mmCIF file of C-alpha atoms in Angstrom:
data_model
loop_
_atom_site.group_PDB
_atom_site.id
_atom_site.type_symbol
_atom_site.label_atom_id
_atom_site.label_comp_id
_atom_site.label_asym_id
_atom_site.label_seq_id
_atom_site.Cartn_x
_atom_site.Cartn_y
_atom_site.Cartn_z
ATOM 1 C CA MET A 1 0.051 -0.053 0.058
ATOM 2 C CA ALA A 2 1.468 3.577 -1.139
ATOM 3 C CA ASN A 3 2.271 6.210 1.767
ATOM 4 C CA LYS A 4 0.265 9.042 2.255
ATOM 5 C CA GLN A 5 1.735 12.483 2.479
ATOM 6 C CA ILE A 6 0.668 15.318 5.161
ATOM 7 C CA ASN A 7 2.110 18.607 4.884
ATOM 8 C CA GLY A 8 4.567 17.578 2.444
ATOM 9 C CA ARG A 9 5.740 14.739 4.192
ATOM 10 C CA PRO A 10 5.014 11.139 4.061
ATOM 11 C CA VAL A 11 2.465 9.575 6.289
ATOM 12 C CA ALA A 12 2.466 5.585 6.586
ATOM 13 C CA GLY A 13 -0.851 4.433 6.551
ATOM 14 C CA PRO A 14 -3.094 3.211 9.630
ATOM 15 C CA SER A 15 -0.985 0.107 10.273
ATOM 16 C CA GLN A 16 2.312 1.521 8.941
ATOM 17 C CA ALA A 17 2.218 4.992 10.986
ATOM 18 C CA SER A 18 4.897 5.359 13.379
ATOM 19 C CA PRO A 19 4.226 6.724 17.338
ATOM 20 C CA SER A 20 6.344 9.931 16.455
ATOM 21 C CA ASP A 21 3.782 10.775 13.768
ATOM 22 C CA VAL A 22 0.852 10.628 15.736
ATOM 23 C CA VAL A 23 2.405 12.759 18.791
ATOM 24 C CA THR A 24 2.898 15.313 16.198
ATOM 25 C CA ALA A 25 -0.426 15.455 14.948
ATOM 26 C CA GLY A 26 -2.185 15.371 18.511
ATOM 27 C CA ALA A 27 0.325 18.444 19.311
ATOM 28 C CA ALA A 28 -0.896 20.149 16.344
ATOM 29 C CA ALA A 29 -4.454 19.526 17.212
ATOM 30 C CA ARG A 30 -3.965 20.690 20.612
ATOM 31 C CA ASN A 31 -2.102 23.996 19.571
ATOM 32 C CA SER A 32 -5.163 24.521 16.988
ATOM 33 C CA LEU A 33 -7.984 24.180 20.146
ATOM 34 C CA LEU A 34 -5.826 26.431 22.353
ATOM 35 C CA GLY A 35 -5.509 29.221 19.758
ATOM 36 C CA VAL A 36 -9.322 28.893 19.351
ATOM 37 C CA SER A 37 -9.432 29.256 23.390
ATOM 38 C CA CYS A 38 -7.315 32.328 23.608
ATOM 39 C CA ALA A 39 -9.415 34.039 21.216
ATOM 40 C CA LEU A 40 -12.436 33.194 22.532
ATOM 41 C CA ALA A 41 -11.123 34.241 26.193
ATOM 42 C CA LEU A 42 -9.900 37.218 24.533
ATOM 43 C CA ALA A 43 -13.027 38.022 22.772
ATOM 44 C CA LEU A 44 -15.267 37.421 26.163
ATOM 45 C CA GLY A 45 -12.748 39.340 28.195
ATOM 46 C CA HIS A 46 -13.218 42.692 26.197
ATOM 47 C CA SER A 47 -16.785 42.105 26.252
ATOM 48 C CA GLY A 48 -16.961 41.320 30.357
ATOM 49 C CA VAL A 49 -14.728 44.696 31.037
ATOM 50 C CA ALA A 50 -17.350 46.660 28.713
ATOM 51 C CA GLN A 51 -20.149 45.211 30.340
ATOM 52 C CA ALA A 52 -18.688 45.487 33.778
ATOM 53 C CA GLN A 53 -17.957 49.617 32.711
ATOM 54 C CA ASN A 54 -21.229 49.652 31.774
ATOM 55 C CA THR A 55 -22.626 48.065 35.097
ATOM 56 C CA ALA A 56 -20.131 50.766 37.159
ATOM 57 C CA ASP A 57 -21.510 53.738 35.225
ATOM 58 C CA ASN A 58 -25.242 53.003 36.037
ATOM 59 C CA LEU A 59 -24.491 52.352 39.748
ATOM 60 C CA GLY A 60 -22.669 55.949 39.717
ATOM 61 C CA ASP A 61 -25.703 57.416 38.203
ATOM 62 C CA GLU A 62 -27.917 55.461 40.401
ATOM 63 C CA ALA A 63 -26.363 56.691 43.354
ATOM 64 C CA LEU A 64 -25.925 60.217 42.345
ATOM 65 C CA ALA A 65 -29.786 59.992 41.545
ATOM 66 C CA ALA A 66 -30.287 58.459 45.099
ATOM 67 C CA GLN A 67 -28.407 61.200 46.648
ATOM 68 C CA THR A 68 -30.114 64.044 44.899
ATOM 69 C CA THR A 69 -33.520 62.103 45.850
ATOM 70 C CA GLN A 70 -32.263 62.142 49.440
ATOM 71 C CA ALA A 71 -31.554 65.559 49.604
ATOM 72 C CA GLU A 72 -34.878 66.252 47.851
ATOM 73 C CA LEU A 73 -36.453 64.435 50.637
ATOM 74 C CA GLN A 74 -34.646 65.837 53.413
ATOM 75 C CA ALA A 75 -35.228 69.605 52.311
ATOM 76 C CA ARG A 76 -38.884 68.453 52.062
ATOM 77 C CA ILE A 77 -38.799 67.273 55.620
ATOM 78 C CA ASP A 78 -37.141 70.379 56.906
ATOM 79 C CA GLN A 79 -39.261 72.381 55.115
ATOM 80 C CA ALA A 80 -42.109 70.530 56.700
ATOM 81 C CA ASP A 81 -40.987 70.755 60.549
ATOM 82 C CA ASP A 82 -40.828 74.416 59.600
ATOM 83 C CA GLU A 83 -44.205 74.772 58.814
ATOM 84 C CA VAL A 84 -45.567 72.563 61.611
ATOM 85 C CA ARG A 85 -43.611 74.835 64.078
ATOM 86 C CA GLN A 86 -45.010 77.808 62.320
ATOM 87 C CA ARG A 87 -48.536 76.229 62.841
ATOM 88 C CA ILE A 88 -47.630 75.215 66.303
ATOM 89 C CA GLU A 89 -46.963 78.727 66.960
ATOM 90 C CA ALA A 90 -49.808 80.120 65.368
ATOM 91 C CA LEU A 91 -52.107 77.636 67.243
ATOM 92 C CA ARG A 92 -50.568 78.645 70.409
ATOM 93 C CA GLN A 93 -51.237 82.349 70.052
ATOM 94 C CA ALA A 94 -54.716 81.464 68.572
ATOM 95 C CA GLU A 95 -55.399 79.628 71.790
ATOM 96 C CA GLN A 96 -53.856 82.817 73.880
ATOM 97 C CA GLU A 97 -56.215 85.140 71.819
ATOM 98 C CA ALA A 98 -59.369 83.230 72.502
ATOM 99 C CA GLN A 99 -58.453 82.983 76.090
ATOM 100 C CA ARG A 100 -58.203 86.694 76.513
ATOM 101 C CA LEU A 101 -61.434 87.101 74.197
ATOM 102 C CA GLN A 102 -63.391 84.905 76.717
ATOM 103 C CA SER A 103 -62.112 86.748 79.672
ATOM 104 C CA TYR A 104 -62.892 90.046 77.934
ATOM 105 C CA ASN A 105 -66.491 88.538 77.188
ATOM 106 C CA GLN A 106 -66.939 87.566 80.843
ATOM 107 C CA ALA A 107 -66.149 91.090 81.940
ATOM 108 C CA LEU A 108 -68.337 92.396 79.752
ATOM 109 C CA ALA A 109 -71.240 90.327 80.263
ATOM 110 C CA PRO A 110 -72.976 92.205 83.316
ATOM 111 C CA GLN A 111 -72.505 95.516 81.252
ATOM 112 C CA LEU A 112 -74.494 93.855 78.491
ATOM 113 C CA GLU A 113 -77.058 92.788 80.856
ATOM 114 C CA GLN A 114 -77.556 95.955 81.678
ATOM 115 C CA LEU A 115 -77.194 97.544 78.447
ATOM 116 C CA LYS A 116 -79.980 94.787 77.507
ATOM 117 C CA ALA A 117 -82.262 95.898 80.034
ATOM 118 C CA THR A 118 -81.810 99.565 79.011
ATOM 119 C CA LEU A 119 -82.539 98.765 75.441
ATOM 120 C CA GLU A 120 -85.779 97.064 76.838
ATOM 121 C CA GLN A 121 -86.884 100.218 78.602
ATOM 122 C CA ARG A 122 -85.839 102.389 75.926
ATOM 123 C CA SER A 123 -88.175 100.069 73.484
ATOM 124 C CA GLN A 124 -91.093 100.442 75.906
ATOM 125 C CA GLY A 125 -90.526 103.943 76.195
ATOM 126 C CA MET A 126 -90.430 104.608 72.417
ATOM 127 C CA ALA A 127 -93.877 102.662 72.116
ATOM 128 C CA THR A 128 -95.424 105.487 74.263
ATOM 129 C CA MET A 129 -93.261 108.231 72.830
ATOM 130 C CA ALA A 130 -96.568 109.491 70.682
ATOM 131 C CA GLU A 131 -98.637 109.415 73.608
ATOM 132 C CA THR A 132 -96.027 111.085 75.917
ATOM 133 C CA ARG A 133 -95.230 114.038 73.282
ATOM 134 C CA ASP A 134 -98.942 114.818 72.861
ATOM 135 C CA ALA A 135 -99.337 114.870 77.060
ATOM 136 C CA LEU A 136 -96.067 116.598 77.364
ATOM 137 C CA PRO A 137 -97.473 120.603 77.147
ATOM 138 C CA GLY A 138 -100.132 119.817 79.283
ATOM 139 C CA LEU A 139 -97.745 118.176 82.084
ATOM 140 C CA LEU A 140 -95.314 121.074 81.610
ATOM 141 C CA ASN A 141 -97.789 123.756 82.381
ATOM 142 C CA ASP A 142 -99.194 121.846 85.129
ATOM 143 C CA MET A 143 -95.393 121.392 86.576
ATOM 144 C CA THR A 144 -95.410 125.294 86.156
ATOM 145 C CA ARG A 145 -98.731 125.737 88.150
ATOM 146 C CA ARG A 146 -97.787 123.821 91.005
ATOM 147 C CA LEU A 147 -94.370 125.465 91.479
ATOM 148 C CA ASP A 148 -95.989 128.718 91.470
ATOM 149 C CA ALA A 149 -98.239 127.253 94.032
ATOM 150 C CA TRP A 150 -95.729 126.038 96.073
ATOM 151 C CA VAL A 151 -93.903 129.501 96.090
ATOM 152 C CA ASP A 152 -96.694 131.348 97.288
ATOM 153 C CA GLN A 153 -97.692 128.670 100.187
ATOM 154 C CA ASP A 154 -93.781 128.385 101.034
ATOM 155 C CA VAL A 155 -91.657 130.165 103.560
ATOM 156 C CA PRO A 156 -91.421 133.944 101.725
ATOM 157 C CA PHE A 157 -87.583 134.009 101.439
ATOM 158 C CA LEU A 158 -86.318 135.306 98.135
ATOM 159 C CA HIS A 159 -89.637 135.691 96.916
ATOM 160 C CA GLY A 160 -89.477 138.330 94.308
ATOM 161 C CA GLU A 161 -86.425 135.966 93.028
ATOM 162 C CA ARG A 162 -88.618 133.091 92.881
ATOM 163 C CA LYS A 163 -91.640 134.581 91.643
ATOM 164 C CA ALA A 164 -89.670 135.800 88.606
ATOM 165 C CA ARG A 165 -88.264 132.583 87.949
ATOM 166 C CA VAL A 166 -91.515 131.028 87.722
ATOM 167 C CA ALA A 167 -92.723 134.024 85.493
ATOM 168 C CA SER A 168 -89.936 133.234 83.016
ATOM 169 C CA LEU A 169 -90.554 129.613 82.864
ATOM 170 C CA GLU A 170 -94.509 130.504 81.915
ATOM 171 C CA ALA A 171 -93.095 132.664 79.126
ATOM 172 C CA SER A 172 -90.735 130.224 77.918
ATOM 173 C CA LEU A 173 -93.887 127.540 77.817
ATOM 174 C CA ALA A 174 -95.447 130.102 75.747
ATOM 175 C CA ASN A 175 -92.631 130.619 73.101
ATOM 176 C CA PRO A 176 -93.086 128.607 69.752
ATOM 177 C CA GLU A 177 -89.322 129.075 69.150
ATOM 178 C CA LEU A 178 -88.574 126.511 72.106
ATOM 179 C CA THR A 179 -88.732 122.807 71.408
ATOM 180 C CA ALA A 180 -90.231 120.741 73.785
ATOM 181 C CA ALA A 181 -87.162 119.298 74.980
ATOM 182 C CA GLU A 182 -85.779 122.664 75.736
ATOM 183 C CA LYS A 183 -89.173 123.638 77.701
ATOM 184 C CA LEU A 184 -89.047 120.267 79.418
ATOM 185 C CA GLU A 185 -85.256 121.007 80.899
ATOM 186 C CA ARG A 186 -86.311 124.557 81.906
ATOM 187 C CA VAL A 187 -89.214 123.405 83.790
ATOM 188 C CA LEU A 188 -87.020 120.775 85.832
ATOM 189 C CA ALA A 189 -84.514 123.393 86.229
ATOM 190 C CA ALA A 190 -86.515 125.460 87.697
ATOM 191 C CA TRP A 191 -87.885 122.620 90.211
ATOM 192 C CA ARG A 192 -84.261 121.785 90.915
ATOM 193 C CA ALA A 193 -83.451 125.181 92.090
ATOM 194 C CA GLU A 194 -86.863 125.001 94.325
ATOM 195 C CA LEU A 195 -85.871 121.557 95.634
ATOM 196 C CA ASP A 196 -82.033 123.019 96.450
ATOM 197 C CA TYR A 197 -83.351 125.228 98.804
ATOM 198 C CA GLY A 198 -84.319 122.989 101.420
ATOM 199 C CA ARG A 199 -81.195 121.175 101.417
ATOM 200 C CA ASP A 200 -78.586 124.386 101.871
ATOM 201 C CA LEU A 201 -77.734 126.946 104.502
ATOM 202 C CA ASP A 202 -77.904 130.645 102.858
ATOM 203 C CA ALA A 203 -77.050 134.071 104.451
ATOM 204 C CA TRP A 204 -77.953 137.667 102.623
ATOM 205 C CA ARG A 205 -78.039 141.485 103.564
ATOM 206 C CA GLY A 206 -81.438 142.632 102.236
ATOM 207 C CA THR A 207 -84.342 144.902 103.470
ATOM 208 C CA LEU A 208 -86.976 143.909 105.880
ATOM 209 C CA GLU A 209 -90.221 145.883 105.821
ATOM 210 C CA GLU A 210 -92.550 145.543 108.797
ATOM 211 C CA GLY A 211 -95.733 147.915 108.293
ATOM 212 C CA ASP A 212 -94.369 151.336 107.101
ATOM 213 C CA GLN A 213 -90.742 150.835 108.322
ATOM 214 C CA THR A 214 -88.212 149.497 106.096
ATOM 215 C CA ARG A 215 -84.709 148.759 107.421
ATOM 216 C CA GLU A 216 -81.322 146.652 106.637
ATOM 217 C CA VAL A 217 -80.989 143.147 108.037
ATOM 218 C CA ASP A 218 -79.037 140.196 107.933
ATOM 219 C CA PHE A 219 -81.304 137.108 106.790
ATOM 220 C CA LEU A 220 -80.302 133.729 107.812
ATOM 221 C CA ARG A 221 -81.840 130.874 106.071
ATOM 222 C CA LEU A 222 -81.422 127.074 107.527
ATOM 223 C CA GLY A 223 -83.217 125.192 104.791
ATOM 224 C CA ARG A 224 -86.710 125.453 104.769
ATOM 225 C CA VAL A 225 -86.997 124.948 108.453
ATOM 226 C CA GLY A 226 -85.822 128.067 109.610
ATOM 227 C CA TRP A 227 -85.796 131.643 108.404
ATOM 228 C CA TYR A 228 -84.339 134.297 110.789
ATOM 229 C CA TYR A 229 -83.057 138.125 110.518
ATOM 230 C CA LEU A 230 -81.062 140.443 113.153
ATOM 231 C CA THR A 231 -80.214 143.866 112.571
ATOM 232 C CA PRO A 232 -76.488 144.767 112.094
ATOM 233 C CA ASP A 233 -76.292 146.140 115.687
ATOM 234 C CA GLY A 234 -77.452 142.678 116.966
ATOM 235 C CA GLN A 235 -80.230 144.116 119.254
ATOM 236 C CA ASN A 236 -83.096 143.279 117.253
ATOM 237 C CA GLY A 237 -84.008 139.679 115.563
ATOM 238 C CA GLY A 238 -86.911 137.716 114.535
ATOM 239 C CA VAL A 239 -88.003 134.091 113.268
ATOM 240 C CA TRP A 240 -90.623 133.710 110.469
ATOM 241 C CA ASN A 241 -93.538 131.692 112.172
ATOM 242 C CA ASP A 242 -97.268 131.513 111.089
ATOM 243 C CA GLY A 243 -97.008 133.998 108.547
ATOM 244 C CA ASP A 244 -95.236 136.849 110.370
ATOM 245 C CA TRP A 245 -92.163 137.976 112.201
ATOM 246 C CA GLN A 246 -91.700 136.827 115.952
ATOM 247 C CA SER A 247 -89.163 138.418 118.045
ATOM 248 C CA LEU A 248 -86.132 136.381 119.382
ATOM 249 C CA SER A 249 -84.591 136.754 122.719
ATOM 250 C CA ALA A 250 -80.804 137.564 123.123
ATOM 251 C CA ALA A 251 -79.763 134.410 123.685
ATOM 252 C CA GLU A 252 -81.459 133.277 120.424
ATOM 253 C CA ARG A 253 -80.176 136.427 118.693
ATOM 254 C CA ASP A 254 -76.393 135.085 119.617
ATOM 255 C CA GLN A 255 -77.508 131.881 118.143
ATOM 256 C CA VAL A 256 -78.584 133.802 114.648
ATOM 257 C CA GLU A 257 -75.118 135.600 114.735
ATOM 258 C CA LYS A 258 -73.492 132.483 115.049
ATOM 259 C CA GLY A 259 -75.226 131.228 112.222
ATOM 260 C CA LEU A 260 -74.485 133.853 110.178
ATOM 261 C CA GLN A 261 -70.732 133.567 110.682
ATOM 262 C CA ILE A 262 -71.004 129.814 109.926
ATOM 263 C CA VAL A 263 -72.676 130.115 106.827
ATOM 264 C CA ARG A 264 -69.958 132.783 105.755
ATOM 265 C CA ASP A 265 -66.934 130.748 106.912
ATOM 266 C CA GLN A 266 -66.124 133.005 109.867
ATOM 267 C CA ARG A 267 -66.859 130.277 112.269
ATOM 268 C CA ALA A 268 -66.511 126.441 112.370
ATOM 269 C CA PRO A 269 -69.660 124.056 112.206
ATOM 270 C CA GLU A 270 -71.557 123.830 115.415
ATOM 271 C CA LEU A 271 -74.992 122.784 116.636
ATOM 272 C CA LEU A 272 -77.360 125.899 116.889
ATOM 273 C CA THR A 273 -80.209 126.332 119.375
ATOM 274 C CA LEU A 274 -83.073 127.975 117.381
ATOM 275 C CA PRO A 275 -86.924 127.913 117.141
ATOM 276 C CA LEU A 276 -88.169 126.577 113.962
ATOM 277 C CA THR A 277 -90.142 128.365 111.210
ATOM 278 C CA GLN A 278 -92.264 125.448 110.500
ATOM 279 C CA PRO A 279 -91.990 121.669 112.193
ATOM 280 C CA ILE A 280 -90.149 119.449 110.140
ATOM 281 C CA GLU A 281 -92.960 117.030 109.940
ATOM 282 C CA GLU A 282 -95.002 119.538 107.886
ATOM 283 C CA ARG A 283 -92.018 120.496 105.370
ATOM 284 C CA SER A 284 -93.074 120.605 101.604
#
């Protein structure tokens, strides 16, 4: 059987191949496989490095995104904390203001109740205002007539002055230019003046007429219960009683002199012992 050639070299047939030829062929095959393996490993190595680089880049981006998200979340938390603190402070201020308002309302409650009662009274007064307005002129005239009668029946101290006040009041009521309120005020003022005579003390110098005689004396008035006179020399004095003057004793004239000094702030107040012009139980 003819010999075959491999790579220009003679190769024996199966039955005739030498051991060295078999070893040489095996080594060549292994070298071929090793080359393929190295090429494949090199290719896989380049691919793994690229993949690893991409993975690292992705991880870095994800970490940066996570940090950014964390920073934004922390900023939101801080902002929320500030808002919560502000709302808590606003709530505290609102509670304090509510407490102040509650205390203020409690303090105003009695005044509001009184105001309510006043308003109710005024509402009732408004309901009868028309009737009162119609009745007012007659009421004012009646009060003026009663005042005039009182002056005539009362102790006649300052009689001319008091009668002149009543006459002026009658003229005011007849004046169409005055309003009803002004007329009412004048009537009330005249009555107040008469009532004040019963609460004060007074002393003045005037003329005393007794029959055909007229002389200058000092008058002393103790409310409406006592009206006296004393001559400047202190030798004569009297008390008005039962529509006429009655003489006073020397001791009583001394008491009148003390009374004149007290009213004129020339002496400290003290108790006086004098006869009365009219009993206290009969005062008007």
